[in-house]
Amino acid sequence: MDDIQTMSKESLLDTLSVLDKAERIYEEALKKKNTINSNWQRQTNETADKQYKKRVWEITGIISLPIVLPVLMDDINSGGLNTVVSFFIMWGINWLFYKLIDKIFNIQSRYHNHYLRKHTTASPNVMNQLHTVQSDITYNQSGLQKLAASINYPDRYLYNYDPARLFDIVSVGRADTFKEALNVLETDKYHDQMKQTSNLTYQSAQQAEMEARAAKGWAVAAAFFAANSNRR
């Protein structure tokens, strides 16, 4: 194939469209892998939460049973209805007490982390999916890189949808050659970075101003209440 540096505008557009298609196939494979990993992590987290809640009910129920068991034995001739109600009340009290202990000592978080450490490997089905999609990623990336090498296209602009941005730059007439398109792309990226930095700076300044005004407001309120207290 021709060197992309010397291609005519029409050939450049055709080539960039092919590169864009190849890169999108690669990016879609990456997204699929990320989706599989995210779903597995979400399911693992949900299972850990369910297991913990089940354990809490079991523990509080077992603790409650010996407390009401003697009363249940005395009340068994009358059907044990009152004792059953008492058992569930005691169960609820123990559950609330356990939740208080959990909040103080962060038991749920520790159990959750322990569960995740024990289940670091996904199920065989998930592992097969990951293996398949990783093979697709490797294959698509290799094809993309070979295509770029065959036309002297720089690897630096292979990803993050740069081929699509270069195609747009050339197609709307902002550049006629690949070199010109790269210069425009770099300028656009620089402006994007400056805009992002400006937004972050503005947000930080706004947050600082809000905190300063809040502190000033608290100081005024404190002085007001102190003055009223002195008058009394």
Short mmCIF file of N, CA and C in Angstrom, two decimals, residues 18-26 135-151 158:
data_model
loop_
_atom_site.label_atom_id
_atom_site.label_comp_id
_atom_site.label_asym_id
_atom_site.label_seq_id
_atom_site.Cartn_x
_atom_site.Cartn_y
_atom_site.Cartn_z
N VAL A 18 -10.79 3.06 6.73
CA VAL A 18 -10.45 1.65 7.00
C VAL A 18 -9.80 1.52 8.37
N LEU A 19 -8.88 2.43 8.68
CA LEU A 19 -8.23 2.41 10.00
C LEU A 19 -9.25 2.62 11.12
N ASP A 20 -10.19 3.52 10.88
CA ASP A 20 -11.23 3.78 11.88
C ASP A 20 -12.06 2.52 12.13
N LYS A 21 -12.43 1.83 11.05
CA LYS A 21 -13.21 0.60 11.18
C LYS A 21 -12.43 -0.45 11.96
N ALA A 22 -11.15 -0.61 11.63
CA ALA A 22 -10.32 -1.61 12.32
C ALA A 22 -10.16 -1.26 13.80
N GLU A 23 -9.98 0.03 14.07
CA GLU A 23 -9.81 0.43 15.48
C GLU A 23 -11.10 0.25 16.27
N ARG A 24 -12.24 0.52 15.65
CA ARG A 24 -13.53 0.36 16.34
C ARG A 24 -13.80 -1.11 16.68
N ILE A 25 -13.39 -2.00 15.80
CA ILE A 25 -13.53 -3.43 16.09
C ILE A 25 -12.70 -3.80 17.31
N TYR A 26 -11.49 -3.26 17.36
CA TYR A 26 -10.61 -3.49 18.51
C TYR A 26 -11.20 -2.89 19.78
N SER A 135 -8.57 -13.23 23.18
CA SER A 135 -8.04 -13.69 21.89
C SER A 135 -8.45 -12.74 20.77
N ASP A 136 -9.72 -12.29 20.83
CA ASP A 136 -10.21 -11.33 19.83
C ASP A 136 -9.44 -10.01 19.92
N ILE A 137 -9.19 -9.56 21.15
CA ILE A 137 -8.46 -8.30 21.35
C ILE A 137 -7.06 -8.40 20.76
N THR A 138 -6.37 -9.49 21.07
CA THR A 138 -5.00 -9.68 20.57
C THR A 138 -4.98 -9.75 19.04
N TYR A 139 -5.94 -10.49 18.47
CA TYR A 139 -6.01 -10.65 17.02
C TYR A 139 -6.31 -9.31 16.35
N ASN A 140 -7.31 -8.58 16.89
CA ASN A 140 -7.70 -7.30 16.28
C ASN A 140 -6.60 -6.25 16.41
N GLN A 141 -5.92 -6.24 17.55
CA GLN A 141 -4.83 -5.28 17.75
C GLN A 141 -3.67 -5.58 16.81
N SER A 142 -3.37 -6.86 16.64
CA SER A 142 -2.29 -7.24 15.73
C SER A 142 -2.61 -6.82 14.30
N GLY A 143 -3.86 -7.05 13.89
CA GLY A 143 -4.27 -6.65 12.54
C GLY A 143 -4.22 -5.16 12.35
N LEU A 144 -4.64 -4.42 13.37
CA LEU A 144 -4.61 -2.96 13.31
C LEU A 144 -3.19 -2.44 13.19
N GLN A 145 -2.29 -3.00 13.97
CA GLN A 145 -0.89 -2.56 13.95
C GLN A 145 -0.22 -2.91 12.62
N LYS A 146 -0.52 -4.08 12.08
CA LYS A 146 0.05 -4.47 10.79
C LYS A 146 -0.45 -3.55 9.67
N LEU A 147 -1.73 -3.21 9.73
CA LEU A 147 -2.30 -2.30 8.74
C LEU A 147 -1.62 -0.94 8.81
N ALA A 148 -1.42 -0.45 10.03
CA ALA A 148 -0.77 0.85 10.21
C ALA A 148 0.67 0.82 9.71
N ALA A 149 1.37 -0.27 10.02
CA ALA A 149 2.78 -0.38 9.60
C ALA A 149 2.90 -0.43 8.08
N SER A 150 1.92 -1.02 7.41
CA SER A 150 1.99 -1.17 5.95
C SER A 150 1.85 0.16 5.22
N ILE A 151 1.30 1.16 5.88
CA ILE A 151 1.12 2.47 5.23
C ILE A 151 1.91 3.57 5.95
N LEU A 158 -3.12 5.54 16.73
CA LEU A 158 -3.94 4.38 16.37
C LEU A 158 -5.17 4.22 17.24
#
